[in-house]
mmCIF file of C-alpha atoms and ligand atoms in Angstrom:
data_model
loop_
_atom_site.group_PDB
_atom_site.id
_atom_site.type_symbol
_atom_site.label_atom_id
_atom_site.label_comp_id
_atom_site.label_asym_id
_atom_site.label_seq_id
_atom_site.Cartn_x
_atom_site.Cartn_y
_atom_site.Cartn_z
ATOM 1 C CA MET A 987 74.475 149.928 90.279
ATOM 2 C CA ASP A 988 74.865 153.335 92.036
ATOM 3 C CA ILE A 989 71.993 153.496 94.427
ATOM 4 C CA SER A 990 69.625 151.151 96.329
ATOM 5 C CA VAL A 991 66.725 152.872 98.007
ATOM 6 C CA VAL A 992 65.398 150.672 100.845
ATOM 7 C CA VAL A 993 61.948 151.600 102.074
ATOM 8 C CA PRO A 994 60.295 149.782 104.999
ATOM 9 C CA LEU A 995 56.497 150.235 104.988
ATOM 10 C CA TYR A 996 53.524 149.195 106.943
ATOM 11 C CA ASN A 997 50.141 150.300 105.763
ATOM 12 C CA GLU A 998 51.292 153.099 103.458
ATOM 13 C CA ALA A 999 49.357 152.271 100.354
ATOM 14 C CA GLU A 1000 48.333 155.817 99.657
ATOM 15 C CA SER A 1001 51.855 157.237 99.692
ATOM 16 C CA LEU A 1002 53.519 154.631 97.574
ATOM 17 C CA PRO A 1003 52.750 155.867 94.049
ATOM 18 C CA GLU A 1004 53.966 159.458 94.883
ATOM 19 C CA LEU A 1005 57.107 158.107 96.666
ATOM 20 C CA VAL A 1006 58.097 155.966 93.741
ATOM 21 C CA GLU A 1007 57.408 158.671 91.141
ATOM 22 C CA TRP A 1008 59.345 161.212 93.082
ATOM 23 C CA ASN A 1009 62.331 158.893 93.545
ATOM 24 C CA ARG A 1010 62.226 157.989 89.830
ATOM 25 C CA ARG A 1011 62.321 161.585 88.882
ATOM 26 C CA VAL A 1012 65.384 162.422 91.106
ATOM 27 C CA MET A 1013 67.225 159.376 89.881
ATOM 28 C CA GLU A 1014 66.646 160.172 86.209
ATOM 29 C CA GLU A 1015 67.504 163.900 86.641
ATOM 30 C CA ASN A 1016 70.869 162.798 88.114
ATOM 31 C CA SER A 1017 71.256 159.857 85.691
ATOM 32 C CA PHE A 1018 71.859 157.347 88.572
ATOM 33 C CA SER A 1019 71.467 153.629 88.037
ATOM 34 C CA TYR A 1020 69.195 152.474 90.840
ATOM 35 C CA GLU A 1021 66.751 150.065 92.373
ATOM 36 C CA ILE A 1022 63.979 150.829 94.854
ATOM 37 C CA ILE A 1023 63.370 147.963 97.401
ATOM 38 C CA LEU A 1024 59.977 148.227 98.959
ATOM 39 C CA VAL A 1025 59.751 146.029 101.981
ATOM 40 C CA ASP A 1026 56.228 145.466 102.981
ATOM 41 C CA ASP A 1027 56.151 144.652 106.670
ATOM 42 C CA GLY A 1028 52.955 142.597 106.621
ATOM 43 C CA SER A 1029 50.623 145.469 105.612
ATOM 44 C CA ASN A 1030 46.858 144.703 105.547
ATOM 45 C CA ASP A 1031 45.654 147.828 103.606
ATOM 46 C CA GLY A 1032 46.597 146.552 100.154
ATOM 47 C CA SER A 1033 50.037 148.086 100.026
ATOM 48 C CA TRP A 1034 51.333 144.970 98.355
ATOM 49 C CA ASP A 1035 48.818 145.233 95.460
ATOM 50 C CA VAL A 1036 50.086 148.814 94.926
ATOM 51 C CA ILE A 1037 53.716 147.523 94.886
ATOM 52 C CA GLU A 1038 52.873 144.855 92.340
ATOM 53 C CA MET A 1039 51.109 147.433 90.161
ATOM 54 C CA LEU A 1040 53.989 149.914 90.499
ATOM 55 C CA GLN A 1041 56.597 147.121 89.692
ATOM 56 C CA LEU A 1042 54.824 146.540 86.302
ATOM 57 C CA GLN A 1043 55.419 150.144 85.389
ATOM 58 C CA HIS A 1044 58.952 150.511 86.812
ATOM 59 C CA PRO A 1045 61.305 147.516 86.402
ATOM 60 C CA ALA A 1046 63.689 149.255 88.934
ATOM 61 C CA ILE A 1047 61.218 148.367 91.736
ATOM 62 C CA ARG A 1048 61.834 145.253 93.803
ATOM 63 C CA GLY A 1049 59.345 144.145 96.415
ATOM 64 C CA ILE A 1050 59.599 141.971 99.433
ATOM 65 C CA LYS A 1051 56.650 141.085 101.566
ATOM 66 C CA PHE A 1052 56.539 139.767 105.108
ATOM 67 C CA ARG A 1053 53.710 137.403 105.937
ATOM 68 C CA ARG A 1054 53.073 139.406 109.121
ATOM 69 C CA ASN A 1055 54.218 142.547 110.839
ATOM 70 C CA TYR A 1056 57.729 142.143 112.244
ATOM 71 C CA GLY A 1057 58.691 145.743 112.727
ATOM 72 C CA LYS A 1058 60.812 148.379 111.011
ATOM 73 C CA SER A 1059 64.106 146.911 111.956
ATOM 74 C CA ALA A 1060 63.318 143.516 110.458
ATOM 75 C CA ALA A 1061 62.104 145.209 107.183
ATOM 76 C CA LEU A 1062 65.426 147.260 107.047
ATOM 77 C CA ASN A 1063 67.403 144.032 107.687
ATOM 78 C CA VAL A 1064 66.015 142.127 104.744
ATOM 79 C CA GLY A 1065 66.209 145.264 102.584
ATOM 80 C CA PHE A 1066 69.871 145.608 103.400
ATOM 81 C CA GLU A 1067 70.430 141.953 102.569
ATOM 82 C CA ALA A 1068 68.837 142.413 99.171
ATOM 83 C CA ALA A 1069 70.554 145.753 98.269
ATOM 84 C CA GLN A 1070 73.006 145.652 95.432
ATOM 85 C CA GLY A 1071 73.854 149.426 94.962
ATOM 86 C CA ASP A 1072 77.207 151.000 95.985
ATOM 87 C CA VAL A 1073 75.317 153.353 98.141
ATOM 88 C CA VAL A 1074 72.288 152.293 100.059
ATOM 89 C CA ILE A 1075 69.727 154.901 101.087
ATOM 90 C CA THR A 1076 67.000 154.242 103.599
ATOM 91 C CA MET A 1077 63.852 156.339 103.645
ATOM 92 C CA ASP A 1078 60.420 156.103 105.331
ATOM 93 C CA ALA A 1079 57.462 155.456 103.092
ATOM 94 C CA ASP A 1080 55.226 158.157 104.486
ATOM 95 C CA LEU A 1081 56.752 161.014 102.387
ATOM 96 C CA GLN A 1082 58.098 162.672 105.532
ATOM 97 C CA ASP A 1083 61.567 162.278 103.961
ATOM 98 C CA SER A 1084 62.417 164.062 100.768
ATOM 99 C CA PRO A 1085 64.064 162.067 97.838
ATOM 100 C CA ASP A 1086 65.569 165.444 96.688
ATOM 101 C CA GLU A 1087 68.196 164.902 99.413
ATOM 102 C CA ILE A 1088 69.610 161.796 97.762
ATOM 103 C CA PRO A 1089 72.090 163.395 95.285
ATOM 104 C CA GLU A 1090 73.864 165.169 98.157
ATOM 105 C CA LEU A 1091 73.798 162.108 100.389
ATOM 106 C CA TYR A 1092 75.293 160.006 97.464
ATOM 107 C CA ARG A 1093 78.021 162.640 96.886
ATOM 108 C CA LYS A 1094 79.018 162.652 100.668
ATOM 109 C CA ILE A 1095 79.436 158.887 100.612
ATOM 110 C CA ARG A 1096 81.279 158.702 97.235
ATOM 111 C CA GLU A 1097 83.419 161.856 97.302
ATOM 112 C CA GLU A 1098 83.749 162.717 101.025
ATOM 113 C CA LYS A 1099 84.253 159.029 101.773
ATOM 114 C CA TYR A 1100 81.775 158.831 104.627
ATOM 115 C CA ASP A 1101 80.635 155.331 105.718
ATOM 116 C CA VAL A 1102 77.283 156.548 107.069
ATOM 117 C CA VAL A 1103 75.607 159.908 106.546
ATOM 118 C CA SER A 1104 72.513 160.335 108.828
ATOM 119 C CA GLY A 1105 69.723 162.812 108.108
ATOM 120 C CA TRP A 1106 69.110 165.585 110.620
ATOM 121 C CA LYS A 1107 65.471 166.826 110.750
ATOM 122 C CA LYS A 1108 66.566 170.195 112.103
ATOM 123 C CA LYS A 1109 63.050 171.710 111.718
ATOM 124 C CA ARG A 1110 60.577 169.036 112.496
ATOM 125 C CA HIS A 1111 56.862 168.810 111.735
ATOM 126 C CA ASP A 1112 55.924 166.648 114.641
ATOM 127 C CA PRO A 1113 53.783 167.248 117.791
ATOM 128 C CA LEU A 1114 55.569 168.611 120.865
ATOM 129 C CA SER A 1115 54.989 165.345 122.682
ATOM 130 C CA LYS A 1116 57.368 163.734 120.230
ATOM 131 C CA THR A 1117 59.986 166.382 119.674
ATOM 132 C CA VAL A 1118 60.801 167.041 123.379
ATOM 133 C CA PRO A 1119 61.490 163.340 124.403
ATOM 134 C CA THR A 1120 63.310 163.013 121.120
ATOM 135 C CA ARG A 1121 65.726 165.692 122.052
ATOM 136 C CA LEU A 1122 66.476 163.972 125.341
ATOM 137 C CA PHE A 1123 66.817 160.650 123.652
ATOM 138 C CA ASN A 1124 69.380 161.993 121.200
ATOM 139 C CA SER A 1125 71.450 163.745 123.864
ATOM 140 C CA VAL A 1126 71.607 160.509 125.919
ATOM 141 C CA THR A 1127 72.533 158.448 122.922
ATOM 142 C CA ARG A 1128 75.195 161.002 121.950
ATOM 143 C CA LYS A 1129 76.824 160.572 125.274
ATOM 144 C CA MET A 1130 76.591 156.824 125.589
ATOM 145 C CA SER A 1131 77.365 155.935 122.099
ATOM 146 C CA GLY A 1132 80.576 158.045 121.747
ATOM 147 C CA ILE A 1133 79.196 159.687 118.487
ATOM 148 C CA PRO A 1134 79.143 163.306 119.637
ATOM 149 C CA ASN A 1135 78.346 164.707 116.189
ATOM 150 C CA LEU A 1136 74.853 163.300 115.522
ATOM 151 C CA HIS A 1137 71.723 165.139 116.449
ATOM 152 C CA ASP A 1138 69.103 162.815 115.127
ATOM 153 C CA PHE A 1139 69.899 159.131 115.512
ATOM 154 C CA ASN A 1140 66.509 157.863 114.446
ATOM 155 C CA CYS A 1141 66.002 159.832 111.270
ATOM 156 C CA GLY A 1142 64.594 157.487 108.580
ATOM 157 C CA LEU A 1143 66.670 159.088 105.844
ATOM 158 C CA LYS A 1144 70.181 157.866 105.910
ATOM 159 C CA ALA A 1145 72.851 156.757 103.398
ATOM 160 C CA TYR A 1146 75.363 153.932 103.756
ATOM 161 C CA ARG A 1147 78.336 152.593 101.963
ATOM 162 C CA ARG A 1148 77.309 149.080 100.823
ATOM 163 C CA ASP A 1149 79.860 147.422 103.144
ATOM 164 C CA VAL A 1150 78.214 148.900 106.099
ATOM 165 C CA VAL A 1151 74.757 147.412 105.595
ATOM 166 C CA LYS A 1152 76.226 144.011 104.769
ATOM 167 C CA CYS A 1153 78.177 144.058 108.033
ATOM 168 C CA ILE A 1154 75.561 145.042 110.512
ATOM 169 C CA GLU A 1155 72.440 143.273 111.727
ATOM 170 C CA VAL A 1156 69.441 145.304 112.540
ATOM 171 C CA TYR A 1157 66.933 143.398 114.745
ATOM 172 C CA GLY A 1158 64.364 144.006 117.522
ATOM 173 C CA GLU A 1159 63.886 147.739 117.474
ATOM 174 C CA MET A 1160 67.466 148.618 116.787
ATOM 175 C CA HIS A 1161 66.739 150.733 113.725
ATOM 176 C CA ARG A 1162 66.980 153.699 116.084
ATOM 177 C CA TYR A 1163 70.674 152.965 116.655
ATOM 178 C CA ILE A 1164 72.071 152.001 113.210
ATOM 179 C CA PRO A 1165 74.871 154.602 113.422
ATOM 180 C CA VAL A 1166 75.880 153.076 116.796
ATOM 181 C CA LEU A 1167 75.718 149.591 115.339
ATOM 182 C CA ALA A 1168 78.036 150.862 112.426
ATOM 183 C CA LYS A 1169 80.356 152.379 114.870
ATOM 184 C CA TRP A 1170 80.720 149.238 116.908
ATOM 185 C CA ALA A 1171 81.322 147.328 113.706
ATOM 186 C CA GLY A 1172 84.345 149.547 113.095
ATOM 187 C CA PHE A 1173 82.975 152.168 110.760
ATOM 188 C CA ARG A 1174 84.273 155.478 111.887
ATOM 189 C CA ARG A 1175 83.386 157.998 109.373
ATOM 190 C CA ILE A 1176 79.912 158.939 110.413
ATOM 191 C CA GLY A 1177 78.433 162.214 109.183
ATOM 192 C CA GLU A 1178 75.352 164.230 109.219
ATOM 193 C CA GLN A 1179 73.299 166.207 106.733
ATOM 194 C CA VAL A 1180 70.450 168.611 107.549
ATOM 195 C CA VAL A 1181 67.364 167.266 105.659
ATOM 196 C CA GLU A 1182 64.052 168.564 105.009
ATOM 197 C CA HIS A 1183 61.264 167.176 107.172
ATOM 198 C CA ARG A 1184 57.728 167.189 105.856
ATOM 199 C CA PRO A 1185 54.435 166.661 107.628
ATOM 200 C CA ARG A 1186 52.908 163.200 107.190
ATOM 201 C CA LYS A 1187 50.678 163.327 104.208
ATOM 202 C CA TYR A 1188 48.711 160.168 104.409
ATOM 203 C CA GLY A 1189 47.940 157.590 107.116
ATOM 204 C CA ILE A 1190 49.125 157.682 110.787
ATOM 205 C CA THR A 1191 52.354 157.150 112.767
ATOM 206 C CA LYS A 1192 53.027 153.572 113.619
ATOM 207 C CA PHE A 1193 54.878 154.139 116.894
ATOM 208 C CA GLY A 1194 53.343 155.258 120.132
ATOM 209 C CA PHE A 1195 54.825 156.408 123.440
ATOM 210 C CA SER A 1196 56.369 153.046 124.008
ATOM 211 C CA ARG A 1197 59.085 153.997 121.549
ATOM 212 C CA PHE A 1198 60.849 156.068 124.253
ATOM 213 C CA ILE A 1199 60.924 153.270 126.944
ATOM 214 C CA ASN A 1200 61.889 150.560 124.427
ATOM 215 C CA GLY A 1201 64.372 152.953 122.791
ATOM 216 C CA PHE A 1202 66.184 153.532 126.141
ATOM 217 C CA LEU A 1203 66.354 149.854 127.045
ATOM 218 C CA ASP A 1204 67.737 149.109 123.493
ATOM 219 C CA LEU A 1205 70.383 151.714 124.143
ATOM 220 C CA LEU A 1206 71.524 149.991 127.292
ATOM 221 C CA SER A 1207 71.670 146.636 125.673
ATOM 222 C CA ILE A 1208 73.586 147.945 122.606
ATOM 223 C CA PHE A 1209 76.073 149.626 124.902
ATOM 224 C CA PHE A 1210 76.506 146.496 127.027
ATOM 225 C CA VAL A 1211 76.575 144.007 124.211
ATOM 226 C CA GLY A 1212 79.120 146.147 122.164
ATOM 227 C CA LYS A 1213 81.397 146.507 125.205
ATOM 228 C CA PHE A 1214 81.080 143.275 127.011
ATOM 229 C CA GLY A 1215 79.184 141.003 124.639
ATOM 230 C CA LYS A 1216 82.263 138.908 123.908
ATOM 231 C CA ARG A 1217 83.619 138.986 127.555
ATOM 232 C CA PRO A 1218 80.738 139.179 129.976
ATOM 233 C CA MET A 1219 82.957 137.769 132.847
ATOM 234 C CA HIS A 1220 85.006 140.855 132.855
ATOM 235 C CA PHE A 1221 81.965 143.008 133.685
ATOM 236 C CA PHE A 1222 80.104 140.761 136.127
ATOM 237 C CA GLY A 1223 83.263 138.997 137.427
ATOM 238 C CA SER A 1224 85.061 142.154 138.470
ATOM 239 C CA MET A 1225 82.003 143.633 140.234
ATOM 240 C CA GLY A 1226 81.299 140.259 141.808
ATOM 241 C CA VAL A 1227 84.869 139.699 143.109
ATOM 242 C CA LEU A 1228 85.034 143.260 144.437
ATOM 243 C CA SER A 1229 81.739 142.987 146.343
ATOM 244 C CA PHE A 1230 82.534 139.492 147.653
ATOM 245 C CA THR A 1231 85.924 140.295 148.938
ATOM 246 C CA ALA A 1232 84.802 143.610 150.476
ATOM 247 C CA GLY A 1233 81.991 141.781 152.328
ATOM 248 C CA LEU A 1234 84.390 138.900 153.444
ATOM 249 C CA PHE A 1235 86.894 141.314 154.931
ATOM 250 C CA ILE A 1236 84.263 143.263 156.809
ATOM 251 C CA ALA A 1237 82.756 140.129 158.223
ATOM 252 C CA ILE A 1238 86.187 138.790 159.266
ATOM 253 C CA TRP A 1239 87.042 142.125 160.836
ATOM 254 C CA ILE A 1240 83.906 142.212 162.900
ATOM 255 C CA ILE A 1241 84.369 138.626 164.192
ATOM 256 C CA ALA A 1242 88.047 139.152 164.923
ATOM 257 C CA GLU A 1243 87.207 142.263 166.920
ATOM 258 C CA LYS A 1244 84.765 140.316 169.024
ATOM 259 C CA LEU A 1245 87.390 137.479 169.542
ATOM 260 C CA ILE A 1246 90.029 139.977 170.603
ATOM 261 C CA ASP A 1247 87.652 141.677 172.992
ATOM 262 C CA ILE A 1248 86.832 138.165 174.492
ATOM 263 C CA ALA A 1249 90.519 137.300 174.817
ATOM 264 C CA HIS A 1250 91.169 140.612 176.724
ATOM 265 C CA ASN A 1251 88.099 140.079 178.893
ATOM 266 C CA ALA A 1252 86.846 143.417 177.593
ATOM 267 C CA LYS A 1253 83.177 144.270 176.988
ATOM 268 C CA PHE A 1254 82.251 143.056 173.511
ATOM 269 C CA ARG A 1255 79.499 143.689 171.030
ATOM 270 C CA ASN A 1256 77.404 140.968 169.554
ATOM 271 C CA VAL A 1257 78.235 140.416 165.880
ATOM 272 C CA THR A 1258 74.568 140.469 165.047
ATOM 273 C CA GLU A 1259 74.016 143.890 166.721
ATOM 274 C CA GLN A 1260 76.201 145.629 164.209
ATOM 275 C CA PRO A 1261 74.528 146.863 161.007
ATOM 276 C CA LEU A 1262 77.742 146.625 159.229
ATOM 277 C CA PHE A 1263 77.669 142.890 159.547
ATOM 278 C CA PHE A 1264 74.508 142.642 157.619
ATOM 279 C CA ILE A 1265 75.823 144.886 154.952
ATOM 280 C CA ALA A 1266 78.811 142.575 154.639
ATOM 281 C CA LEU A 1267 76.522 139.575 154.380
ATOM 282 C CA VAL A 1268 74.579 141.165 151.594
ATOM 283 C CA ALA A 1269 77.785 142.110 149.767
ATOM 284 C CA ILE A 1270 79.030 138.520 149.955
ATOM 285 C CA ILE A 1271 75.815 137.095 148.593
ATOM 286 C CA VAL A 1272 75.399 139.757 145.897
ATOM 287 C CA GLY A 1273 79.164 139.369 144.924
ATOM 288 C CA PHE A 1274 78.723 135.593 144.583
ATOM 289 C CA GLN A 1275 75.663 135.892 142.458
ATOM 290 C CA LEU A 1276 77.278 138.579 140.153
ATOM 291 C CA PHE A 1277 80.230 136.132 139.744
ATOM 292 C CA LEU A 1278 77.784 133.284 138.859
ATOM 293 C CA THR A 1279 75.980 135.483 136.360
ATOM 294 C CA GLY A 1280 79.273 136.291 134.706
ATOM 295 C CA PHE A 1281 80.182 132.618 134.569
ATOM 296 C CA VAL A 1282 76.867 131.623 133.026
ATOM 297 C CA ALA A 1283 77.036 134.509 130.506
ATOM 298 C CA GLU A 1284 80.550 133.450 129.633
ATOM 299 C CA LEU A 1285 79.218 129.856 128.880
ATOM 300 C CA VAL A 1286 76.452 131.312 126.803
ATOM 301 C CA SER A 1287 78.815 133.481 124.743
ATOM 302 C CA ARG A 1288 81.319 130.639 124.394
ATOM 303 C CA ASN A 1289 78.473 128.565 122.801
ATOM 304 C CA SER A 1290 77.406 131.345 120.405
ATOM 305 C CA THR A 1291 78.149 130.591 116.822
ATOM 306 C CA GLU A 1292 79.125 134.142 116.357
ATOM 307 C CA ARG A 1293 81.948 134.063 119.052
ATOM 308 C CA ASN A 1294 84.578 134.270 116.437
ATOM 309 C CA LEU A 1295 82.817 136.426 113.896
ATOM 310 C CA TYR A 1296 84.909 139.475 113.204
ATOM 311 C CA ASN A 1297 84.742 142.220 110.643
ATOM 312 C CA ILE A 1298 87.734 141.765 108.420
ATOM 313 C CA GLU A 1299 88.386 145.092 106.348
ATOM 314 C CA LYS A 1300 91.391 143.999 104.171
ATOM 315 C CA LYS A 1301 93.646 141.163 103.487
ATOM 316 C CA ILE A 1302 96.706 140.792 101.259
HETATM 317 N N1 LIG B 2867 57.152 150.886 109.618
HETATM 318 C C1 LIG B 2867 57.331 149.594 109.304
HETATM 319 N N2 LIG B 2867 56.879 148.610 110.304
HETATM 320 C C2 LIG B 2867 56.365 148.927 111.405
HETATM 321 C C3 LIG B 2867 56.165 150.310 111.731
HETATM 322 C C4 LIG B 2867 56.507 151.236 110.824
HETATM 323 O O1 LIG B 2867 57.901 149.228 108.290
HETATM 324 O O2 LIG B 2867 55.987 148.013 112.194
HETATM 325 C C5 LIG B 2867 57.587 151.948 108.595
HETATM 326 C C6 LIG B 2867 56.480 152.898 108.352
HETATM 327 O O3 LIG B 2867 55.657 152.355 107.339
HETATM 328 C C7 LIG B 2867 57.274 154.039 107.840
HETATM 329 C C8 LIG B 2867 58.587 154.057 108.817
HETATM 330 O O4 LIG B 2867 58.573 152.709 109.219
HETATM 331 O O5 LIG B 2867 57.675 153.937 106.510
HETATM 332 C C9 LIG B 2867 58.404 155.064 109.816
HETATM 333 O O6 LIG B 2867 57.246 154.932 110.555
HETATM 334 P P1 LIG B 2867 56.371 156.120 111.068
HETATM 335 O O7 LIG B 2867 56.360 157.199 110.005
HETATM 336 O O8 LIG B 2867 55.051 155.620 111.575
HETATM 337 O O9 LIG B 2867 57.287 156.697 112.297
HETATM 338 P P2 LIG B 2867 57.480 158.198 112.676
HETATM 339 O O10 LIG B 2867 57.722 159.059 111.480
HETATM 340 O O11 LIG B 2867 56.302 158.624 113.469
HETATM 341 O O12 LIG B 2867 58.716 158.208 113.593
HETATM 342 MG MG1 LIG B 2868 56.958 159.139 109.726
#
């Protein structure tokens, strides 16, 4: 099979018939063999009834329904597990992404050998309250993730080689960072394509302002887990040891100074009268706690069933 289109959807009943029809037209015009996997993320507006009805008309449609709303990432994850096509395309259900982009995305993966091609909504049809924070979010993500060539990490329209989606796990709200997850999994050819962005035709957006706060926290955890997930002691331990020894040396220095002054019968300062002493104490305590945190984190990661899970590309 050439293409799997994975569509996460939550209360998008009105859009679905148009979305399916449009995808079908594009696929047939280009004579792709395809499947459309509609993942109903616990909708309560009758989306599933629409999916069942559409499935009777188009056998290429597959449906998966969650019993409750788990979020877009969860929906994408089960869609990825089910996908069988050589190229997997993700697309929002709200008709903001255009299926007409699919042939070019497919070509980039197959002929230009990209692992991931991410859409870039260069000209957006969203309110200013969303486009401005999004710019900031993208530039921070570019810096932190080491993928300098992407402008629009969270674009719903993306294409992947099948290996990629089978290797990565999208959870929580990590759908914003799939290119970063792919990069950490070892896929390096990550490209971009300018795509058309259309105004939402039916229904309302499912994400509020919290997307920016959650998004930033997720970026920090991706960065940390990617870099130190398998060796937390190297992060906490090094900072802890540094802080502890610095504190210890300062404390010893201050006490020694006083003892020397006493030995010479000189005028001495009380240890507790020196601000530096308290700084040293704090450094010792913080250092020790950082070290303990690293130790506990190390035990946690040692117990993880994934501690020896690596991504093997080839074997002979
Ligand atoms: N979505 C989902 N589960 C959720 C929230 C959203 O599957 O809990 C789907 C939604 O139906 C749509 C896509 O994720 O297909 C993008 O959502 P939306 O269009 O509301 O986001 P925006 O375009 O405002 O970023
Ligand atoms: Mg949308």
